């Protein structure tokens, strides 16, 4: 078992252990002091792991209500949010009670925002069951639902009381969803951990080891900049262009694939600009491909730029583009938003 401590606005631990789902109750009993727990999950994860987790919570003395929302991003909506908080109210949940979110980033983000806002904050435990949720969304306290106007527009920073990661749960993940998480894992290697990157190139790491290394990096970044004003932006490596790819595809290209393309586009552009060695760019694209992730897309530079611009122009005319001049060295490069076009053009140009 590995326990990683995070010191943010709420101090909490992340426990990584095979078979942990069956011991959910005993861990929750150490941090939750109310009687009632809402076990929030999605329909797929509910069928796989809902009974195991509910049984463990009941054995530890909790009174458990279970709610399984439909699978997918559609459940990060205000309608489902209202359904969950109304359920809490109708069932007499008080401020000492809690939500346990069992699932991927969708359930974690939704459950976190319900916990943050119901009665101005109740207990919250994350049990991530996708690789992406284990290494990224369950840690760091970003919670949100989407508005028709855009993703994650209604949310709060709300740290969990506890995060329980059971690597065995990842064994039932479809390959493509596991690969989405690998894009974020490779991102951590690029921005902070050249040793992790090299290990991913040379051998098959155990999931527990991958999660623990990535979560340690995220812990350090969140502790230094919980509210995302500084170094936390490093975690957006590949995301500026990636979000444009996602939007241009009308979300037909998954988030992980889009981030992979975003990282590769910026890396190829940097090689063309002489700010990254060609061999480092080649290592990145080879590792992404090894994990079944794409490194190019068919959208024109102009189309990608226009979508990226509509995202960024609202805040101000400068943009913190995350760049990695070498593997393991993420940096925030403050550029005028208009300079992004050069990166996209050079990064999407056919190889000579
Ligand atoms: P997801 O929650 O939709 O899960 C993906 C799919 O995997 C779903 O169909 C789900 O039912 C299935 N699934 C989950 N666990 C499974 C398991 N163990 N076995 C089989 N199937 C399983 O998607 P995701 O990729 O985990 O998360 C994406 C969401 O996370 C997005 O909404 C994104 O905005 C958010 N996110 C949040 C943060 C943050 O910091 N809060 C960071 C990154 C992403
Ligand atoms: N996933 C980016 C962040 O947590 O800041």
CSV table of C-alpha atoms and ligand atoms in Angstrom, one decimal, residues 42 44-45 48-49 71-73 76 103-107 109 129-130 132-133 136-139 141-143 146 151-152 169-174 177 180 184 218 232 255, ligand 1:
chain,number,residue,atom,x,y,z
A,42,UNK,CA,-22.3,5.8,-13.4
A,44,UNK,CA,-21.2,0.9,-16.2
A,45,UNK,CA,-19.1,1.3,-13.0
A,48,UNK,CA,-18.9,-3.7,-12.1
A,49,UNK,CA,-18.0,-2.3,-8.6
A,71,UNK,CA,-22.5,7.0,-18.6
A,72,UNK,CA,-20.6,9.9,-20.3
A,73,UNK,CA,-20.0,13.6,-20.3
A,76,UNK,CA,-21.8,16.6,-16.1
A,103,UNK,CA,-16.0,6.2,-11.3
A,104,UNK,CA,-14.1,8.2,-13.9
A,105,UNK,CA,-13.6,12.0,-14.2
A,106,UNK,CA,-17.2,12.6,-15.0
A,107,UNK,CA,-18.6,11.1,-11.7
A,109,UNK,CA,-16.2,16.2,-11.2
A,129,UNK,CA,-11.7,3.9,-11.7
A,130,UNK,CA,-10.2,5.2,-14.9
A,132,UNK,CA,-7.2,9.5,-16.2
A,133,UNK,CA,-9.2,9.9,-12.9
A,136,UNK,CA,-5.4,13.5,-12.7
A,137,UNK,CA,-9.0,14.4,-12.0
A,138,UNK,CA,-9.4,12.8,-8.6
A,139,UNK,CA,-6.5,14.8,-7.2
A,141,UNK,CA,-9.8,19.6,-6.1
A,142,UNK,CA,-11.1,20.9,-9.4
A,143,UNK,CA,-14.8,20.1,-9.5
A,146,UNK,CA,-20.7,21.9,-17.9
A,151,UNK,CA,-17.1,22.8,-20.4
A,152,UNK,CA,-16.5,23.1,-16.7
A,169,UNK,CA,-10.3,-1.7,-11.2
A,170,UNK,CA,-8.4,-0.6,-14.3
A,171,UNK,CA,-8.3,-4.1,-15.6
A,172,UNK,CA,-11.9,-3.8,-16.9
A,173,UNK,CA,-11.2,-0.5,-18.8
A,174,UNK,CA,-11.6,-0.6,-22.6
A,177,UNK,CA,-10.1,4.6,-22.4
A,180,UNK,CA,-6.7,8.3,-22.9
A,184,UNK,CA,-1.9,12.3,-19.3
A,218,UNK,CA,0.3,16.4,-9.2
A,232,UNK,CA,-0.4,24.4,-12.0
A,255,UNK,CA,-9.8,14.2,-24.7
B,1,LIG,P1,-15.5,9.0,-17.8
B,1,LIG,O1,-15.7,9.3,-16.4
B,1,LIG,O2,-16.6,9.3,-18.7
B,1,LIG,O3,-15.1,7.5,-17.9
B,1,LIG,C1,-14.9,7.0,-19.2
B,1,LIG,C2,-15.7,5.7,-19.4
B,1,LIG,O4,-15.1,4.6,-18.7
B,1,LIG,C3,-17.1,5.7,-19.0
B,1,LIG,O5,-17.9,5.1,-20.0
B,1,LIG,C4,-17.1,4.9,-17.7
B,1,LIG,O6,-18.4,4.3,-17.5
B,1,LIG,C5,-16.1,3.9,-18.0
B,1,LIG,N1,-15.4,3.3,-16.8
B,1,LIG,C6,-14.9,4.0,-15.8
B,1,LIG,N2,-14.2,3.1,-15.0
B,1,LIG,C7,-14.3,1.9,-15.6
B,1,LIG,C8,-13.7,0.7,-15.2
B,1,LIG,N3,-12.9,0.5,-14.2
B,1,LIG,N4,-14.0,-0.4,-16.1
B,1,LIG,C9,-14.7,-0.2,-17.2
B,1,LIG,N5,-15.2,1.0,-17.6
B,1,LIG,C10,-15.0,2.0,-16.8
B,1,LIG,O7,-14.2,9.7,-18.4
B,1,LIG,P2,-12.7,10.0,-17.8
B,1,LIG,O8,-11.9,10.0,-19.0
B,1,LIG,O9,-12.4,9.2,-16.6
B,1,LIG,O10,-12.9,11.5,-17.3
B,1,LIG,C11,-13.2,12.6,-18.2
B,1,LIG,C12,-13.7,13.7,-17.4
B,1,LIG,O11,-12.8,14.2,-16.5
B,1,LIG,C13,-14.0,15.0,-18.2
B,1,LIG,O12,-15.3,15.5,-17.9
B,1,LIG,C14,-13.0,16.0,-17.9
B,1,LIG,O13,-13.4,17.3,-18.0
B,1,LIG,C15,-12.7,15.6,-16.5
B,1,LIG,N6,-11.3,15.9,-16.0
B,1,LIG,C16,-11.3,16.6,-14.8
B,1,LIG,C17,-10.0,17.0,-14.3
B,1,LIG,C18,-10.0,17.6,-12.9
B,1,LIG,O14,-8.9,18.1,-12.5
B,1,LIG,N7,-11.1,17.7,-12.2
B,1,LIG,C19,-8.9,16.6,-14.9
B,1,LIG,C20,-9.0,15.9,-16.1
B,1,LIG,C21,-10.2,15.6,-16.7
